mmCIF file of C-alpha atoms in Angstrom:
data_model
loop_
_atom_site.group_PDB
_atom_site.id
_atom_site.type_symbol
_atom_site.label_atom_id
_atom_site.label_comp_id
_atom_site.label_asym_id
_atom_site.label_seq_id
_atom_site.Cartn_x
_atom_site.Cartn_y
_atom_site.Cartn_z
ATOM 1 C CA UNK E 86 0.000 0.000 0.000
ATOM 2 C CA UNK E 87 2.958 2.339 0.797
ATOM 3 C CA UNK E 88 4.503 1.650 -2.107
ATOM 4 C CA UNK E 89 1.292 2.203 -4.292
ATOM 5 C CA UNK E 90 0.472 5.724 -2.457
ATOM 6 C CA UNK E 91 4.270 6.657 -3.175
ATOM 7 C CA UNK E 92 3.999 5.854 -6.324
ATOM 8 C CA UNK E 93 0.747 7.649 -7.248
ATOM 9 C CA UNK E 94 2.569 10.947 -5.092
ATOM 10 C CA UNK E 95 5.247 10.951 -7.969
ATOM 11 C CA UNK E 96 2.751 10.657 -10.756
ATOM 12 C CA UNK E 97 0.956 13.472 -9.775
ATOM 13 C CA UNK E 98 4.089 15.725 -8.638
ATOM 14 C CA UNK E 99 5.280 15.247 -12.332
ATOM 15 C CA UNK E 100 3.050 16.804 -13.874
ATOM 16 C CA UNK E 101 4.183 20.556 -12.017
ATOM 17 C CA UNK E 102 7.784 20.233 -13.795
ATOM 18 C CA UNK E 103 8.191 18.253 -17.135
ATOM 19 C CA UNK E 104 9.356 18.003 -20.533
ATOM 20 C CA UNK E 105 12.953 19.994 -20.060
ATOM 21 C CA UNK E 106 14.713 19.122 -23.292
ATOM 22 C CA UNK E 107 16.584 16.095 -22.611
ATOM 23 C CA UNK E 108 17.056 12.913 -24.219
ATOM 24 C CA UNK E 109 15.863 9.679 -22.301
ATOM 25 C CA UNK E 110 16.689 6.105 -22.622
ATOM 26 C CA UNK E 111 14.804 2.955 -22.333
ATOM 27 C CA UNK E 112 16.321 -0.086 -21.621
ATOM 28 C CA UNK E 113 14.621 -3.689 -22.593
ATOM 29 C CA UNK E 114 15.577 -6.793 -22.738
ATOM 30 C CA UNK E 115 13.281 -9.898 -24.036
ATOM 31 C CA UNK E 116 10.530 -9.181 -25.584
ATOM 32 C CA UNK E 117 7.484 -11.456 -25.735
ATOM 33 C CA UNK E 118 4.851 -12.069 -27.806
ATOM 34 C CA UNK E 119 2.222 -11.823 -24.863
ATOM 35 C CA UNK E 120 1.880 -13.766 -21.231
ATOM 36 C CA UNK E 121 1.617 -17.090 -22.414
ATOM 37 C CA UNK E 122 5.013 -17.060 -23.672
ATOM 38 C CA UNK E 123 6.090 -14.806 -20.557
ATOM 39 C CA UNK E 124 4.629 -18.312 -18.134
ATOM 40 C CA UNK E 125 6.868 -20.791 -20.045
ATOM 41 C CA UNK E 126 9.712 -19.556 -17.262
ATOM 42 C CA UNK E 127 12.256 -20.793 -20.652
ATOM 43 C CA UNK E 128 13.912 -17.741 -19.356
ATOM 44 C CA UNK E 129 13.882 -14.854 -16.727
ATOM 45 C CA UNK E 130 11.199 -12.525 -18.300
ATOM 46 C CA UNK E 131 12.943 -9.623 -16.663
ATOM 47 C CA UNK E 132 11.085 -6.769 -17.083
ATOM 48 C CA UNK E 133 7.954 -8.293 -18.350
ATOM 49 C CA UNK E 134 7.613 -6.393 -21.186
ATOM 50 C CA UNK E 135 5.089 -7.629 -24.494
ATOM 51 C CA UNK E 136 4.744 -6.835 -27.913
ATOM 52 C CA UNK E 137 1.186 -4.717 -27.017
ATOM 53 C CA UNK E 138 3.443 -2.811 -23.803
ATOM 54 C CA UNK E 139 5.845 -2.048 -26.154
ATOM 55 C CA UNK E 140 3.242 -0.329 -28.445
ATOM 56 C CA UNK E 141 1.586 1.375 -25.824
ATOM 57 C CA UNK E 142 5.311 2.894 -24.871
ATOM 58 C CA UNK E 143 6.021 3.991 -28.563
ATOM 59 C CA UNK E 144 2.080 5.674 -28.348
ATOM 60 C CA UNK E 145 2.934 7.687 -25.460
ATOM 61 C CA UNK E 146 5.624 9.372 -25.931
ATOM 62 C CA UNK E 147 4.685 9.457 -29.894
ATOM 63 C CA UNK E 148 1.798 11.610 -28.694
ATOM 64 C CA UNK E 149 3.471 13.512 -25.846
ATOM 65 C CA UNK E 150 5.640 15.075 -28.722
ATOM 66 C CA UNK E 151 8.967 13.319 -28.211
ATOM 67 C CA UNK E 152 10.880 12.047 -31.148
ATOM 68 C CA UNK E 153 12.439 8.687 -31.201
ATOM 69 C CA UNK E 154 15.883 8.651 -32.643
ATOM 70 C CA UNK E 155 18.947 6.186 -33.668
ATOM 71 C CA UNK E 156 23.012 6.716 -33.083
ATOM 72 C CA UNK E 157 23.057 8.282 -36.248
ATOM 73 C CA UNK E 158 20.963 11.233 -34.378
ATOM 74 C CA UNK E 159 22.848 11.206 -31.856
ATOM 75 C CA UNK E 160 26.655 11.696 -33.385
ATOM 76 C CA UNK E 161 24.771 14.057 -35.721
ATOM 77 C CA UNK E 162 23.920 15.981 -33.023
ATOM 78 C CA UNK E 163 20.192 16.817 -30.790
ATOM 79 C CA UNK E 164 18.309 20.186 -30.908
ATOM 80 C CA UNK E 165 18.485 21.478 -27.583
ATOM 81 C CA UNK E 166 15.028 22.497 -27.246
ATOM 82 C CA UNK E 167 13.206 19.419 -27.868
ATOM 83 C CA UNK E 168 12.682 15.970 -26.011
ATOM 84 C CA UNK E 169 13.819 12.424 -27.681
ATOM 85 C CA UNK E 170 13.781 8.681 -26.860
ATOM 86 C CA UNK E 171 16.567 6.807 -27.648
ATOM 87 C CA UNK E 172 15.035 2.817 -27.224
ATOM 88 C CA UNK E 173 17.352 0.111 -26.714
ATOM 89 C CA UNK E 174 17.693 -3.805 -26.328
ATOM 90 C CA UNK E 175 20.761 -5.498 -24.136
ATOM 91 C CA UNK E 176 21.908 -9.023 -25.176
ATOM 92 C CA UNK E 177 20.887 -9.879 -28.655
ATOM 93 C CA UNK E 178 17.663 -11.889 -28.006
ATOM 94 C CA UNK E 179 16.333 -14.009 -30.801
ATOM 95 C CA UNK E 180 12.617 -12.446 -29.776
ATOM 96 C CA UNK E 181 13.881 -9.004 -30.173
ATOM 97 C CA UNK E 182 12.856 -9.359 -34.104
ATOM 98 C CA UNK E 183 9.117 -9.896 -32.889
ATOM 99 C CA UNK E 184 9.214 -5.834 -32.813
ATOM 100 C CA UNK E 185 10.862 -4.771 -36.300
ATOM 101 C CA UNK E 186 7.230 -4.596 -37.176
ATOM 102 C CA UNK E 187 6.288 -1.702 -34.979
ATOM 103 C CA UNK E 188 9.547 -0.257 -35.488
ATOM 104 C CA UNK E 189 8.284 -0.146 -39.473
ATOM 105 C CA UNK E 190 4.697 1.013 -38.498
ATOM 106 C CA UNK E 191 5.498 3.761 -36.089
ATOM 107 C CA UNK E 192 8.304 4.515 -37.867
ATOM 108 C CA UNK E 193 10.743 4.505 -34.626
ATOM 109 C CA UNK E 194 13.893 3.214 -35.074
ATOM 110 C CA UNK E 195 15.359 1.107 -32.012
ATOM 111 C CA UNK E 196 19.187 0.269 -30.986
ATOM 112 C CA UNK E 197 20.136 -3.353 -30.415
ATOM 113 C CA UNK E 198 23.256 -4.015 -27.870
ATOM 114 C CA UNK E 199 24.873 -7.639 -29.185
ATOM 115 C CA UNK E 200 26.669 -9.808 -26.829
ATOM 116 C CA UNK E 201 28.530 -11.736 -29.506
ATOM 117 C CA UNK E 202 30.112 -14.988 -28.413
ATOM 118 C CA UNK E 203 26.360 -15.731 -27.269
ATOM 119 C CA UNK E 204 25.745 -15.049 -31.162
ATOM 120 C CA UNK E 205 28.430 -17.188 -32.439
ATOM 121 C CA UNK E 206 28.037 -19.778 -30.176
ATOM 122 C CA UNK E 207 24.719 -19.940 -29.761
ATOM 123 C CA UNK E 208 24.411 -19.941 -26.182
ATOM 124 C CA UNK E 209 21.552 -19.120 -23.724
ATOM 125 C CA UNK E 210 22.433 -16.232 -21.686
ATOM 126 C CA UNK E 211 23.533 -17.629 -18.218
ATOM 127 C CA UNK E 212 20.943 -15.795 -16.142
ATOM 128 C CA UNK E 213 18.037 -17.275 -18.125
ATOM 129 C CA UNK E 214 19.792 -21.099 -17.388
ATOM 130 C CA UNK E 215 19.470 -20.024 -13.834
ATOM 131 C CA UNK E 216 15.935 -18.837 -13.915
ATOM 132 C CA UNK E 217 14.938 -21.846 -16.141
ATOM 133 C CA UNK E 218 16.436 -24.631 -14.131
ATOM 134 C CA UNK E 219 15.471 -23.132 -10.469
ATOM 135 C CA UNK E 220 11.939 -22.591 -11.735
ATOM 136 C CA UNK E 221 11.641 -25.642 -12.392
ATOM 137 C CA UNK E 222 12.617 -26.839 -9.225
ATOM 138 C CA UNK E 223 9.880 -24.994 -8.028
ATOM 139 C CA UNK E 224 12.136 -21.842 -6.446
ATOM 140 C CA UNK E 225 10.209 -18.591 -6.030
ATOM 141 C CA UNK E 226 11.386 -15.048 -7.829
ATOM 142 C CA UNK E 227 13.150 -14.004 -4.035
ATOM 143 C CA UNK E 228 15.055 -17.575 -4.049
ATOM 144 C CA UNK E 229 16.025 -17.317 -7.614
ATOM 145 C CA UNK E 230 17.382 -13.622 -7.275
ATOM 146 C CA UNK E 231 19.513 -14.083 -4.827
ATOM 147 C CA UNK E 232 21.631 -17.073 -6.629
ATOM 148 C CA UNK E 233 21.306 -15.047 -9.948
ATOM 149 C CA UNK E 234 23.784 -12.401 -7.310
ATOM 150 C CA UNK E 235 25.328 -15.222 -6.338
ATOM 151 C CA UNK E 236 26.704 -16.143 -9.760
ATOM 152 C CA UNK E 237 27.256 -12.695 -10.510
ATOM 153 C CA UNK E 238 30.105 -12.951 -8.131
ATOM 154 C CA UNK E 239 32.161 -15.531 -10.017
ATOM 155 C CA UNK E 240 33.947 -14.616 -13.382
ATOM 156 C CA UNK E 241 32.820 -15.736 -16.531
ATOM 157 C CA UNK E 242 34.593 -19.358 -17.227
ATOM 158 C CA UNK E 243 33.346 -19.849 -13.161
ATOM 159 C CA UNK E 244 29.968 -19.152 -14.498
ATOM 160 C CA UNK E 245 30.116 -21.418 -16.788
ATOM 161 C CA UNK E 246 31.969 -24.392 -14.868
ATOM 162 C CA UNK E 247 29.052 -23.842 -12.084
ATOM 163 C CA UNK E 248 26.297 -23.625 -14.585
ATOM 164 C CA UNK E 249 27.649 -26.737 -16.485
ATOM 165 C CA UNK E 250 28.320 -28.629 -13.178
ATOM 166 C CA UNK E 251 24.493 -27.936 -11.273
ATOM 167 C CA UNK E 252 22.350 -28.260 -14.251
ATOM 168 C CA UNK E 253 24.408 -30.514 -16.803
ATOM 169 C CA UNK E 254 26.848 -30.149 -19.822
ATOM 170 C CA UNK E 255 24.381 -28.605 -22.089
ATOM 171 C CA UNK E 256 22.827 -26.014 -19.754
ATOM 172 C CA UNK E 257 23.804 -23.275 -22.129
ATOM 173 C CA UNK E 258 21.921 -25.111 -24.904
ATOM 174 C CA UNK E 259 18.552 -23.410 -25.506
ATOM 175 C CA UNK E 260 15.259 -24.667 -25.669
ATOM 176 C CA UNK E 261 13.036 -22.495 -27.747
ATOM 177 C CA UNK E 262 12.963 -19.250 -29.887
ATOM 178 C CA UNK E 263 11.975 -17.784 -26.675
ATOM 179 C CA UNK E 264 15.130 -18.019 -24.731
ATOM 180 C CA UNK E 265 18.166 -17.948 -27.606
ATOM 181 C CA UNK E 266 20.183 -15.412 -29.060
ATOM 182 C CA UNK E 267 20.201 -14.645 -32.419
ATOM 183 C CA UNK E 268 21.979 -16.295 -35.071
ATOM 184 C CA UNK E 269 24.768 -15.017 -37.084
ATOM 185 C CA UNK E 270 22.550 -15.131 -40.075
ATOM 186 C CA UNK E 271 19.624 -14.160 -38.692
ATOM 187 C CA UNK E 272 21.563 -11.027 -36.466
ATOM 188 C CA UNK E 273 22.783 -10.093 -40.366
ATOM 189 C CA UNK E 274 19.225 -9.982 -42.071
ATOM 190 C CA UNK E 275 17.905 -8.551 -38.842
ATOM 191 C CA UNK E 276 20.437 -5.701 -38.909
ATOM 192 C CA UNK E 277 19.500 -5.048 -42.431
ATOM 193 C CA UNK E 278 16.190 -3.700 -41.808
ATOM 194 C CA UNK E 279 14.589 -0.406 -41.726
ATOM 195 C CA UNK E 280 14.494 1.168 -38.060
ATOM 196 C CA UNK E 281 17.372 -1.568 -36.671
ATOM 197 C CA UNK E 282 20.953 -0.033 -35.371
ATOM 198 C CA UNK E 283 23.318 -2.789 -33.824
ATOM 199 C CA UNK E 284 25.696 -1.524 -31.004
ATOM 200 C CA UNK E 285 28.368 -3.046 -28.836
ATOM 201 C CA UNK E 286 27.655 -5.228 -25.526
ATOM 202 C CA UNK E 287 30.744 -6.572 -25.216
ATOM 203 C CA UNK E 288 31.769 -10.336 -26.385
ATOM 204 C CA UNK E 289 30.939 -12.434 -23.275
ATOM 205 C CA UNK E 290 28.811 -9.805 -21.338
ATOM 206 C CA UNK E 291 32.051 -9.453 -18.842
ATOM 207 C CA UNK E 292 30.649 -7.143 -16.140
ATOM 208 C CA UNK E 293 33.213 -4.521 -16.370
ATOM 209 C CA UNK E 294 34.562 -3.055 -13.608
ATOM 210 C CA UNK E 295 35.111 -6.336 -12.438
ATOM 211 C CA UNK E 296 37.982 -7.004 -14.655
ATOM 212 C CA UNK E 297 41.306 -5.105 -15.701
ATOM 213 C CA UNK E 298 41.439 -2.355 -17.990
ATOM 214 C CA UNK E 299 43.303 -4.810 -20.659
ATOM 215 C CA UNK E 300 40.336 -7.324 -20.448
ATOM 216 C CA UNK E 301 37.554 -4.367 -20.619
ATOM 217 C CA UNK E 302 39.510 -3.780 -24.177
ATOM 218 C CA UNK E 303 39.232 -7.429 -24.967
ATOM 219 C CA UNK E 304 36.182 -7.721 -24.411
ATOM 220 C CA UNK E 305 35.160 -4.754 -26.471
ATOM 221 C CA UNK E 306 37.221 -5.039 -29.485
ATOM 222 C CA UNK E 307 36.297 -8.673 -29.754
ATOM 223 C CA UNK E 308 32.870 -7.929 -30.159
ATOM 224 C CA UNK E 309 33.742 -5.068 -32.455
ATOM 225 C CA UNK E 310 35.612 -7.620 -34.988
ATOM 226 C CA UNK E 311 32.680 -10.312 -34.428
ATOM 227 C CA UNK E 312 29.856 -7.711 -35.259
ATOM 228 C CA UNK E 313 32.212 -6.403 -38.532
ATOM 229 C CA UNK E 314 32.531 -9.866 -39.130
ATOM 230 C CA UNK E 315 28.282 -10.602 -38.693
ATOM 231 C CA UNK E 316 26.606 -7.444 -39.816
ATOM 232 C CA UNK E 317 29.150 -5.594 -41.494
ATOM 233 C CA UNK E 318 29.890 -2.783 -39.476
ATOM 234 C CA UNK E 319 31.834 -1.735 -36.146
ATOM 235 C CA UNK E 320 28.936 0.094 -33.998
ATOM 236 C CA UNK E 321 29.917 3.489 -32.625
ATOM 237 C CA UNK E 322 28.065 3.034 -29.601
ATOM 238 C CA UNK E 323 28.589 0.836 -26.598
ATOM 239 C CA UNK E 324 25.774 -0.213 -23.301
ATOM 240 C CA UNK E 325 28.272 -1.676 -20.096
ATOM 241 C CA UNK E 326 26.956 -4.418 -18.882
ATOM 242 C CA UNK E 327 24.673 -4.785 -15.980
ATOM 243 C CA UNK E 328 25.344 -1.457 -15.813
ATOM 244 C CA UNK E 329 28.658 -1.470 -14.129
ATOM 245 C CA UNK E 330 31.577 0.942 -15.287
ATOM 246 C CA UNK E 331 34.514 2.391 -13.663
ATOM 247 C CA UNK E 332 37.180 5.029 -14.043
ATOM 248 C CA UNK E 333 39.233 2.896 -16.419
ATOM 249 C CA UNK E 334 35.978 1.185 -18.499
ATOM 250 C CA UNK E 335 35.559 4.907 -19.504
ATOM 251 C CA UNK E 336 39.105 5.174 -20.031
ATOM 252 C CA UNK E 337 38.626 2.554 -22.233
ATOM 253 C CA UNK E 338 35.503 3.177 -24.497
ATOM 254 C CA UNK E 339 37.167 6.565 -24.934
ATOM 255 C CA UNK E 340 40.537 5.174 -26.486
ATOM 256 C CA UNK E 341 38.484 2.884 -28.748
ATOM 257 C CA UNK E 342 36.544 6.133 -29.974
ATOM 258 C CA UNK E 343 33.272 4.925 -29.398
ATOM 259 C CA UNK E 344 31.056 8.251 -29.448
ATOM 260 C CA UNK E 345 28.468 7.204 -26.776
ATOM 261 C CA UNK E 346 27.998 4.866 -23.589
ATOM 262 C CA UNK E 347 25.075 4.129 -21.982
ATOM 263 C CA UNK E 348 24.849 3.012 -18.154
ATOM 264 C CA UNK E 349 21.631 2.040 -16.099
ATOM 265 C CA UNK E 350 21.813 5.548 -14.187
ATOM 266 C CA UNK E 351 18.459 6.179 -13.804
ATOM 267 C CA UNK E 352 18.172 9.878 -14.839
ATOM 268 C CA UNK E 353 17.107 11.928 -17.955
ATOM 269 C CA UNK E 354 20.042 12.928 -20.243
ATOM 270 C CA UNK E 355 19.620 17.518 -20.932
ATOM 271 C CA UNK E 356 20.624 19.310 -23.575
ATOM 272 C CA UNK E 357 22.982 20.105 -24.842
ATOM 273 C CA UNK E 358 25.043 16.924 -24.115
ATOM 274 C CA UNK E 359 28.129 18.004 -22.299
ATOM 275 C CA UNK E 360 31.399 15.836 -23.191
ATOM 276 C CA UNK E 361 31.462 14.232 -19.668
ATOM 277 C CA UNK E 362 27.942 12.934 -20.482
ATOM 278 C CA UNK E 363 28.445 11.257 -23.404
ATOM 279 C CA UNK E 364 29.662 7.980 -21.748
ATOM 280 C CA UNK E 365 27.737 7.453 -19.247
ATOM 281 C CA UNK E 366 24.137 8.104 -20.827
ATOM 282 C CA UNK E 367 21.586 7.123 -18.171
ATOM 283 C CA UNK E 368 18.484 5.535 -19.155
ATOM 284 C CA UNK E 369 15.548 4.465 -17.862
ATOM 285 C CA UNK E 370 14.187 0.657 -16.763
ATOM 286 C CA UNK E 371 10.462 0.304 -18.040
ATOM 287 C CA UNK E 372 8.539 -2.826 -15.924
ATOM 288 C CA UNK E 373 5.809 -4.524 -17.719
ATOM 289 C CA UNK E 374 3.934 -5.608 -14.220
ATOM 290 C CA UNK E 375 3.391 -1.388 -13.290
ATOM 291 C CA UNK E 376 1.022 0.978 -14.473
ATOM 292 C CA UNK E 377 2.734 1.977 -17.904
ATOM 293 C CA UNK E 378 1.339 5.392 -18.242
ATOM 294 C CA UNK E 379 2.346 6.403 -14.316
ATOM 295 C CA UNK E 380 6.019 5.341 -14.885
ATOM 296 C CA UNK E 381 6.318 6.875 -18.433
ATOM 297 C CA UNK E 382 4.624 10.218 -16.479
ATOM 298 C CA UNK E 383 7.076 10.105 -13.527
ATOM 299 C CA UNK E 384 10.327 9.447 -16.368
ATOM 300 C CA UNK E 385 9.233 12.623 -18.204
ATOM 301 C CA UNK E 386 9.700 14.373 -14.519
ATOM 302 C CA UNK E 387 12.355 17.294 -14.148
ATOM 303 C CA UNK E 388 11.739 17.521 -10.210
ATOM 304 C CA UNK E 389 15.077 16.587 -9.082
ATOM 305 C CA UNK E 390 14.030 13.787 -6.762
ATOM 306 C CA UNK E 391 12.187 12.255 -9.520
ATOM 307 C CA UNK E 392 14.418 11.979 -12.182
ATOM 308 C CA UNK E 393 17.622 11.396 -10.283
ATOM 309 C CA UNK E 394 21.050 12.913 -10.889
ATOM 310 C CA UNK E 395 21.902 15.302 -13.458
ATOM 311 C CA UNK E 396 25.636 14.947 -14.356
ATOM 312 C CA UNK E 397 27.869 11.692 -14.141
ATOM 313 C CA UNK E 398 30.385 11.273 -11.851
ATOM 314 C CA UNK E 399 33.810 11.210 -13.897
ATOM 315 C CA UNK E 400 36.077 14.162 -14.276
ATOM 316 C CA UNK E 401 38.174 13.250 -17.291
ATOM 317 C CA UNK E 402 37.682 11.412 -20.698
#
């Protein structure tokens, strides 16, 4: 009840201060073709988001006069007096190509972060192996969590050896369209189509600031030359993560001249971009079980409490 009556407070306090130029960025995941696919628990449905909340995200901020853009926007530059979304997908999900329709009918293009060794080797995504397998051994969401941030602890080939050792050799194998990546094939056509930008997740999803600067660089130019390799093309623009960056992962996405780098800060992005905002875009989680329309109200908030911080912490690029 709390939660709800908090929740309803920052709806309605939004609405005295909104719609400061800024850019703001969505962050999804899977996407599903509606709840029935969502209760197959083949793989942690995150955020919860469908094909029809999707739509009903692209309508809103369609009508509350916000323009949807792509990288190509972005290095070109934003008018500082307007308001844009910038949408984007982490991982490379199979199911993201369930919304290239929409993308075509409200003509919003969308931005695609690939984890590539996932691609090439056509591996599950280890937190979906985790979610699948304790499901079915009847854990609840609470009891699932907290061994998801258990395995976040270990590195990747520990991941791996753990995953491979409590649920069988071919764990990582998936089971349906629902819960693999893409192919190489099918990342190439998918990149091909109107609306679709491809950007850099790293090769192996390596949360970054738990590693050295040298593997941050691996990790990044691998997926660089596997993307050039897939789709053609080395992206400009790079999502850490889980999130996670430090002083020397922004060291690093600035020697390898990517132009942008988004983080899961939650806060709106003003114009005009400053330099020491360009890597470490925040963006904005969107859940599929809350009221759509009071979160999308609250994210278009410029009271300070509501929207979060304004500037990133890092003092140098």
């Amino acid at each position: 009840m709390l939660k709800e009556f908090k929740s309803r407070l920052r709806q309605q306090l939004s609405h005295f201060k909104r719609d400061q130029p800024a850019l703001l960025v969505f962050l999804f995941h899977s996407i599903f073709k509606d709840s029935n696919e969502i209760g197959l628990n083949h793989i942690d449905p995150q955020q919860h988001v469908t094909l029809d909340i999707y739509r009903q995200f692209l309508e809103y901020f369609l009508q509350a006069g916000y323009r949807f853009i792509s990288p190509l926007d972005l290095q070109r530059g934003l008018d500082p007096g307007q308001c844009y979304v910038l949408a984007t997908f982490d991982d490379g999900y199979y199911n993201n190509q369930l919304v290239a329709p929409l993308l075509i009918e409200y003509q919003t293009p969308a931005l695609f972060f690939i984890t590539s060794r996932n691609v090439l080797n056509n591996e599950c995504f280890w937190w979906d192996v985790v979610y699948r397998e304790l499901s079915q051994r009847g854990m609840t969401r609470k009891q699932i969590s907290v061994a998801q941030k258990q395995y976040k602890c270990l590195d990747h080939q520990q991941i791996h050896a753990r995953l491979k050792e409590e649920f069988g050799r071919d764990a990582l194998a998936p089971c349906s369209d629902v819960d693999r990546p893409f192919t190489p094939e099918e990342l190439r056509s998918f990149a091909g189509q109107p609306w679709v930008h491809i950007g850099n997740h790293t090769s192996d999803h390596f949360i970054m600031d738990r590693y050295n600067p040298d593997i941050q660089r691996s990790q990044i130019q691998v997926c660089q030359a596997d993307l050039a390799e897939m789709v053609g093309l080395q992206p400009r623009v790079f999502a850490y993560p889980n999130g996670n960056y430090n002083q020397d992962s922004l060291r690093v996405v600035a020697e390898l001249g990517f132009d942008f780098a988004i983080t899961v800060d939650k806060r709106k992005n003003y114009l005009p971009l400053h330099e020491l905002d360009k890597l470490t875009l925040g963006r904005f989680v969107l859940w599929g079980t809350e009221p759509l329309q009071r979160q999308c109200d609250i994210f278009r908030s410029d009271v300070a409490f509501l929207s979060g911080r304004t500037r990133p912490a890092w003092s140098g690029r």
